[in-house]
PDB file of C-alpha atoms in Angstrom:
ATOM      1  CA  MET A   1     198.921 -14.141 107.621  1.00  0.00           C
ATOM      2  CA  ALA A   2     198.009 -12.785 111.023  1.00  0.00           C
ATOM      3  CA  ARG A   3     195.187 -14.244 112.973  1.00  0.00           C
ATOM      4  CA  THR A   4     192.713 -12.077 114.886  1.00  0.00           C
ATOM      5  CA  SER A   5     191.911 -12.886 118.456  1.00  0.00           C
ATOM      6  CA  ALA A   6     188.473 -13.953 119.640  1.00  0.00           C
ATOM      7  CA  ALA A   7     188.069 -10.656 121.508  1.00  0.00           C
ATOM      8  CA  GLY A   8     188.842  -8.717 118.312  1.00  0.00           C
ATOM      9  CA  ARG A   9     186.247 -10.663 116.352  1.00  0.00           C
ATOM     10  CA  ARG A  10     183.643 -10.086 119.044  1.00  0.00           C
ATOM     11  CA  THR A  11     184.376  -6.357 119.074  1.00  0.00           C
ATOM     12  CA  CYS A  12     184.080  -6.196 115.299  1.00  0.00           C
ATOM     13  CA  PHE A  13     180.800  -8.153 115.408  1.00  0.00           C
ATOM     14  CA  LEU A  14     179.420  -5.848 118.129  1.00  0.00           C
ATOM     15  CA  ILE A  15     180.273  -2.742 116.088  1.00  0.00           C
ATOM     16  CA  ILE A  16     178.552  -4.175 113.004  1.00  0.00           C
ATOM     17  CA  VAL A  17     175.428  -5.079 115.022  1.00  0.00           C
ATOM     18  CA  LEU A  18     175.273  -1.569 116.535  1.00  0.00           C
ATOM     19  CA  LEU A  19     175.657   0.057 113.114  1.00  0.00           C
ATOM     20  CA  LEU A  20     172.872  -2.121 111.681  1.00  0.00           C
ATOM     21  CA  LEU A  21     170.617  -1.307 114.632  1.00  0.00           C
ATOM     22  CA  ALA A  22     171.234   2.424 114.159  1.00  0.00           C
ATOM     23  CA  ALA A  23     170.443   2.123 110.436  1.00  0.00           C
ATOM     24  CA  VAL A  24     167.181   0.269 111.173  1.00  0.00           C
ATOM     25  CA  LEU A  25     166.100   2.905 113.719  1.00  0.00           C
ATOM     26  CA  MET A  26     166.878   5.761 111.335  1.00  0.00           C
ATOM     27  CA  GLY A  27     164.949   4.015 108.560  1.00  0.00           C
ATOM     28  CA  TYR A  28     161.965   3.483 110.852  1.00  0.00           C
ATOM     29  CA  GLN A  29     161.870   7.180 111.789  1.00  0.00           C
ATOM     30  CA  TYR A  30     162.057   8.114 108.119  1.00  0.00           C
ATOM     31  CA  LEU A  31     159.281   5.746 107.053  1.00  0.00           C
ATOM     32  CA  PHE A  32     157.011   6.423 110.065  1.00  0.00           C
ATOM     33  CA  PRO A  33     157.507  10.036 111.189  1.00  0.00           C
ATOM     34  CA  ALA A  34     155.916  11.251 114.422  1.00  0.00           C
ATOM     35  CA  PRO A  35     152.547  12.974 114.021  1.00  0.00           C
ATOM     36  CA  LYS A  36     152.769  16.722 113.603  1.00  0.00           C
ATOM     37  CA  GLY A  37     149.986  17.267 116.113  1.00  0.00           C
ATOM     38  CA  GLN A  38     146.570  18.785 115.972  1.00  0.00           C
ATOM     39  CA  THR A  39     145.517  22.399 115.765  1.00  0.00           C
ATOM     40  CA  ALA A  40     142.227  24.004 116.744  1.00  0.00           C
ATOM     41  CA  HIS A  41     141.068  26.752 114.368  1.00  0.00           C
ATOM     42  CA  ILE A  42     138.533  29.232 115.777  1.00  0.00           C
ATOM     43  CA  PHE A  43     136.286  31.058 113.328  1.00  0.00           C
ATOM     44  CA  VAL A  44     134.017  34.000 114.103  1.00  0.00           C
ATOM     45  CA  ASP A  45     131.572  35.189 111.464  1.00  0.00           C
ATOM     46  CA  GLY A  46     133.335  33.030 108.860  1.00  0.00           C
ATOM     47  CA  LYS A  47     136.835  34.456 109.476  1.00  0.00           C
ATOM     48  CA  GLU A  48     139.617  32.691 111.343  1.00  0.00           C
ATOM     49  CA  ALA A  49     140.109  34.531 114.633  1.00  0.00           C
ATOM     50  CA  ALA A  50     142.812  32.301 116.140  1.00  0.00           C
ATOM     51  CA  SER A  51     144.462  28.893 116.014  1.00  0.00           C
ATOM     52  CA  PHE A  52     146.150  26.952 118.792  1.00  0.00           C
ATOM     53  CA  PRO A  53     147.913  23.580 119.076  1.00  0.00           C
ATOM     54  CA  LEU A  54     145.976  21.071 121.156  1.00  0.00           C
ATOM     55  CA  ASN A  55     149.141  19.989 122.960  1.00  0.00           C
ATOM     56  CA  LYS A  56     149.370  23.288 124.873  1.00  0.00           C
ATOM     57  CA  ASP A  57     146.889  23.925 127.698  1.00  0.00           C
ATOM     58  CA  LEU A  58     145.213  27.337 127.625  1.00  0.00           C
ATOM     59  CA  GLU A  59     141.983  29.306 127.951  1.00  0.00           C
ATOM     60  CA  TYR A  60     140.775  31.552 125.140  1.00  0.00           C
ATOM     61  CA  ARG A  61     137.818  33.908 125.298  1.00  0.00           C
ATOM     62  CA  VAL A  62     136.166  34.377 121.903  1.00  0.00           C
ATOM     63  CA  SER A  63     134.518  37.776 121.584  1.00  0.00           C
ATOM     64  CA  GLY A  64     131.923  38.432 118.908  1.00  0.00           C
ATOM     65  CA  ALA A  65     131.009  41.738 117.272  1.00  0.00           C
ATOM     66  CA  ASP A  66     127.980  42.201 119.529  1.00  0.00           C
ATOM     67  CA  GLY A  67     129.981  41.727 122.744  1.00  0.00           C
ATOM     68  CA  VAL A  68     129.006  38.058 123.007  1.00  0.00           C
ATOM     69  CA  THR A  69     131.576  35.616 124.373  1.00  0.00           C
ATOM     70  CA  ASN A  70     132.507  31.940 124.468  1.00  0.00           C
ATOM     71  CA  LEU A  71     135.209  30.585 126.761  1.00  0.00           C
ATOM     72  CA  LEU A  72     137.211  27.814 125.083  1.00  0.00           C
ATOM     73  CA  ILE A  73     139.480  25.512 127.085  1.00  0.00           C
ATOM     74  CA  ILE A  74     142.355  23.471 125.632  1.00  0.00           C
ATOM     75  CA  GLN A  75     143.647  20.836 128.014  1.00  0.00           C
ATOM     76  CA  ASP A  76     145.174  17.368 127.675  1.00  0.00           C
ATOM     77  CA  GLY A  77     144.857  17.402 123.868  1.00  0.00           C
ATOM     78  CA  GLN A  78     141.159  18.293 123.895  1.00  0.00           C
ATOM     79  CA  ILE A  79     139.153  21.480 123.335  1.00  0.00           C
ATOM     80  CA  TRP A  80     135.712  22.407 124.613  1.00  0.00           C
ATOM     81  CA  CYS A  81     133.460  25.393 125.228  1.00  0.00           C
ATOM     82  CA  GLN A  82     133.341  25.912 128.989  1.00  0.00           C
ATOM     83  CA  GLU A  83     131.065  28.984 129.052  1.00  0.00           C
ATOM     84  CA  ALA A  84     128.885  30.909 126.633  1.00  0.00           C
ATOM     85  CA  ASP A  85     126.391  33.712 127.018  1.00  0.00           C
ATOM     86  CA  CYS A  86     124.189  32.475 124.174  1.00  0.00           C
ATOM     87  CA  PRO A  87     120.599  31.548 125.077  1.00  0.00           C
ATOM     88  CA  ASP A  88     120.657  27.827 124.145  1.00  0.00           C
ATOM     89  CA  LYS A  89     124.210  26.883 125.296  1.00  0.00           C
ATOM     90  CA  ASN A  90     124.380  24.040 122.736  1.00  0.00           C
ATOM     91  CA  CYS A  91     128.071  24.833 122.258  1.00  0.00           C
ATOM     92  CA  VAL A  92     128.735  24.088 125.943  1.00  0.00           C
ATOM     93  CA  ARG A  93     126.820  20.797 125.797  1.00  0.00           C
ATOM     94  CA  GLN A  94     128.795  19.547 122.763  1.00  0.00           C
ATOM     95  CA  GLY A  95     131.566  18.327 125.068  1.00  0.00           C
ATOM     96  CA  LYS A  96     135.260  17.755 124.573  1.00  0.00           C
ATOM     97  CA  LYS A  97     136.638  17.413 121.049  1.00  0.00           C
ATOM     98  CA  GLN A  98     139.964  16.018 119.859  1.00  0.00           C
ATOM     99  CA  LEU A  99     139.570  14.413 116.418  1.00  0.00           C
ATOM    100  CA  SER A 100     140.134  16.088 113.065  1.00  0.00           C
ATOM    101  CA  THR A 101     136.505  15.278 112.208  1.00  0.00           C
ATOM    102  CA  ASP A 102     135.169  17.102 115.300  1.00  0.00           C
ATOM    103  CA  THR A 103     133.677  20.597 115.357  1.00  0.00           C
ATOM    104  CA  ILE A 104     132.172  22.923 117.936  1.00  0.00           C
ATOM    105  CA  ILE A 105     129.458  25.270 116.690  1.00  0.00           C
ATOM    106  CA  CYS A 106     127.803  28.224 118.423  1.00  0.00           C
ATOM    107  CA  LYS A 107     125.185  29.348 115.928  1.00  0.00           C
ATOM    108  CA  PRO A 108     123.919  32.421 117.865  1.00  0.00           C
ATOM    109  CA  HIS A 109     127.498  33.768 118.150  1.00  0.00           C
ATOM    110  CA  LYS A 110     128.541  32.697 114.637  1.00  0.00           C
ATOM    111  CA  MET A 111     131.505  30.856 116.166  1.00  0.00           C
ATOM    112  CA  ALA A 112     132.959  27.557 114.952  1.00  0.00           C
ATOM    113  CA  VAL A 113     135.946  25.464 115.997  1.00  0.00           C
ATOM    114  CA  THR A 114     137.512  22.926 113.660  1.00  0.00           C
ATOM    115  CA  ILE A 115     140.449  20.626 114.297  1.00  0.00           C
ATOM    116  CA  THR A 116     143.118  19.809 111.740  1.00  0.00           C
ATOM    117  CA  GLY A 117     146.135  17.534 111.862  1.00  0.00           C
ATOM    118  CA  GLU A 118     146.851  13.912 112.621  1.00  0.00           C
ATOM    119  CA  GLU A 119     145.365  12.021 115.540  1.00  0.00           C
TER     120      GLU A 119
END
């Protein structure tokens, strides 16, 4: 019966440890997948006008049927109404939103923003 050297046993042990570590990491990714991200859905007069992921910075001008506008900004995973030509500007004062429970409402312009997805 042939004997294996100490270096051979160490190499075999190292390979087994690396295979176990790879299996644990793959199992972790399977059990705890990365969040899919959040999406902002913009509605005008009850109909979805657009949707954008919150992980991509952009500006979007929402135009209503009467020529009214709201300027929405998406930056750093948040969305907010930067400008509006409505008389009360409550939509501008609502601030930055990022949670799936958050909404932005502009009642005079019949515009709403909802967020879906995982935080």
